[in-house]
Tab-separated table of C-alpha atoms in Angstrom:
chain	number	residue	atom	x	y	z
W	1	GLN	CA	39.282	-48.856	-8.298
W	2	VAL	CA	35.511	-49.403	-8.002
W	3	GLN	CA	33.071	-49.057	-10.851
W	4	LEU	CA	29.246	-49.103	-10.919
W	5	VAL	CA	27.825	-49.583	-14.527
W	6	GLU	CA	24.196	-49.100	-15.208
W	7	SER	CA	22.253	-50.607	-18.114
W	8	GLY	CA	18.616	-50.409	-19.325
W	9	GLY	CA	16.542	-47.292	-19.560
W	10	GLY	CA	15.846	-45.337	-22.750
W	11	LEU	CA	12.534	-44.431	-24.209
W	12	VAL	CA	9.450	-45.817	-22.519
W	13	GLN	CA	5.855	-45.221	-23.224
W	14	ALA	CA	3.685	-43.695	-20.460
W	15	GLY	CA	2.168	-46.555	-18.538
W	16	GLY	CA	4.976	-48.878	-19.554
W	17	SER	CA	7.707	-50.342	-17.485
W	18	LEU	CA	11.315	-49.546	-16.762
W	19	ARG	CA	14.058	-52.072	-15.966
W	20	LEU	CA	17.538	-51.152	-14.950
W	21	SER	CA	20.428	-53.075	-13.665
W	22	CYS	CA	23.757	-51.997	-12.068
W	23	VAL	CA	26.858	-54.041	-11.581
W	24	ALA	CA	29.607	-53.108	-9.170
W	25	SER	CA	33.102	-54.276	-9.974
W	26	GLY	CA	36.770	-53.720	-8.968
W	27	ARG	CA	38.192	-53.830	-5.490
W	28	ILE	CA	35.150	-54.721	-3.467
W	29	PHE	CA	35.327	-56.211	0.148
W	30	SER	CA	31.719	-55.699	1.154
W	31	ILE	CA	28.619	-53.866	-0.047
W	32	ASN	CA	26.006	-52.702	2.362
W	33	VAL	CA	23.192	-50.596	0.763
W	34	MET	CA	22.616	-50.474	-2.942
W	35	GLY	CA	20.083	-48.173	-4.444
W	36	TRP	CA	18.817	-46.025	-7.211
W	37	TYR	CA	18.522	-42.238	-7.389
W	38	ARG	CA	17.242	-40.011	-10.160
W	39	GLN	CA	17.607	-36.491	-11.214
W	40	ALA	CA	15.387	-34.616	-13.603
W	41	PRO	CA	16.540	-31.317	-15.378
W	42	GLY	CA	16.475	-28.462	-12.933
W	43	LYS	CA	15.850	-30.653	-9.925
W	44	GLU	CA	17.906	-32.145	-7.227
W	45	ARG	CA	18.905	-35.715	-7.149
W	46	GLU	CA	16.413	-37.828	-5.185
W	47	LEU	CA	16.233	-41.347	-3.796
W	48	VAL	CA	14.040	-43.722	-5.766
W	49	GLY	CA	14.676	-46.832	-3.609
W	50	SER	CA	17.344	-48.849	-1.880
W	51	ILE	CA	17.975	-52.297	-0.605
W	52	ASN	CA	20.355	-53.378	2.168
W	53	SER	CA	22.450	-56.492	2.491
W	54	GLY	CA	19.564	-58.205	4.396
W	55	GLY	CA	17.106	-57.528	1.627
W	56	GLN	CA	15.173	-54.724	3.327
W	57	THR	CA	13.912	-52.187	0.843
W	58	ASN	CA	13.163	-48.555	1.189
W	59	ASP	CA	10.967	-46.980	-1.549
W	60	ALA	CA	10.321	-43.260	-2.103
W	61	ASP	CA	6.698	-42.208	-1.698
W	62	ALA	CA	6.499	-41.037	-5.330
W	63	VAL	CA	7.083	-44.599	-6.581
W	64	LYS	CA	5.466	-46.728	-3.735
W	65	GLY	CA	3.437	-49.474	-5.224
W	66	ARG	CA	5.154	-49.219	-8.643
W	67	LEU	CA	8.725	-50.049	-7.678
W	68	THR	CA	10.498	-53.347	-7.090
W	69	ILE	CA	14.193	-53.254	-6.119
W	70	SER	CA	16.135	-56.477	-5.877
W	71	ARG	CA	19.803	-57.555	-5.678
W	72	ASP	CA	22.039	-60.403	-6.386
W	73	SER	CA	24.760	-60.099	-3.815
W	74	ALA	CA	26.819	-62.854	-5.359
W	75	LYS	CA	27.023	-60.845	-8.542
W	76	ASN	CA	27.268	-57.363	-6.864
W	77	THR	CA	24.205	-56.409	-8.916
W	78	VAL	CA	21.097	-54.390	-8.077
W	79	TYR	CA	17.966	-54.220	-10.153
W	80	LEU	CA	15.159	-51.726	-10.527
W	81	GLN	CA	11.774	-52.484	-12.087
W	82	MET	CA	9.180	-49.739	-12.185
W	83	ILE	CA	5.680	-50.073	-13.690
W	84	GLY	CA	3.031	-47.553	-14.623
W	85	LEU	CA	5.550	-44.954	-15.790
W	86	LYS	CA	4.421	-41.311	-15.727
W	87	PRO	CA	6.041	-38.278	-17.273
W	88	GLY	CA	7.326	-37.381	-13.937
W	89	ASP	CA	9.444	-40.456	-13.868
W	90	ALA	CA	11.623	-39.123	-16.715
W	91	ALA	CA	15.102	-38.548	-15.419
W	92	ALA	CA	18.651	-39.704	-15.349
W	93	TYR	CA	18.786	-42.709	-13.094
W	94	TYR	CA	21.981	-43.303	-10.991
W	95	CYS	CA	23.092	-46.436	-9.159
W	96	ASN	CA	24.539	-46.017	-5.773
W	97	ALA	CA	26.398	-48.409	-3.431
W	98	ASP	CA	27.820	-48.044	0.057
W	99	GLN	CA	30.884	-50.337	0.111
W	100	LYS	CA	34.275	-51.101	1.582
W	101	ARG	CA	37.338	-51.953	-0.449
W	102	CYS	CA	38.944	-53.711	2.545
W	103	ARG	CA	38.056	-54.842	6.131
W	104	PHE	CA	39.468	-51.669	7.885
W	105	GLU	CA	38.063	-49.111	5.564
W	106	THR	CA	34.946	-47.101	6.434
W	107	TRP	CA	31.862	-47.284	4.218
W	108	SER	CA	32.008	-45.055	1.192
W	109	ALA	CA	29.374	-44.108	-1.355
W	110	TYR	CA	30.059	-44.873	-5.016
W	111	TRP	CA	28.028	-43.790	-8.037
W	112	GLY	CA	27.429	-44.968	-11.555
W	113	GLN	CA	27.531	-42.614	-14.502
W	114	GLY	CA	23.670	-42.649	-14.867
W	115	THR	CA	21.342	-43.768	-17.507
W	116	GLN	CA	18.693	-41.617	-19.072
W	117	ASP	CA	15.061	-42.609	-18.976
W	118	THR	CA	12.520	-40.712	-21.235
W	119	VAL	CA	8.788	-41.276	-20.886
W	120	ALA	CA	6.758	-40.723	-24.106
W	121	THR	CA	3.179	-39.548	-23.720
């Protein structure tokens, strides 16, 4: 069993900052890419940003310059920090991880339950 548990989020003022964390636990052999997605009502889930095991990041155009993604591989944890929040950033944010439970398994994507972020104007 593998679990991803997000924390953080909630109500943030426009122009403020958002900090989220996500911890992976359970049967974990190796984690490759960890990242964050978001989904607003009536819209498809979209990538916010990701970070691979080497520390390379990939940020969505909508958040470039405002987003910092980092990870602590020893703790199987990924972090998101976003500044200059806009109403369009309001969404449910989901943690994602590509990982293996054992050496011979293929990479599989796991998801957290999501945490809601609301931007007050």
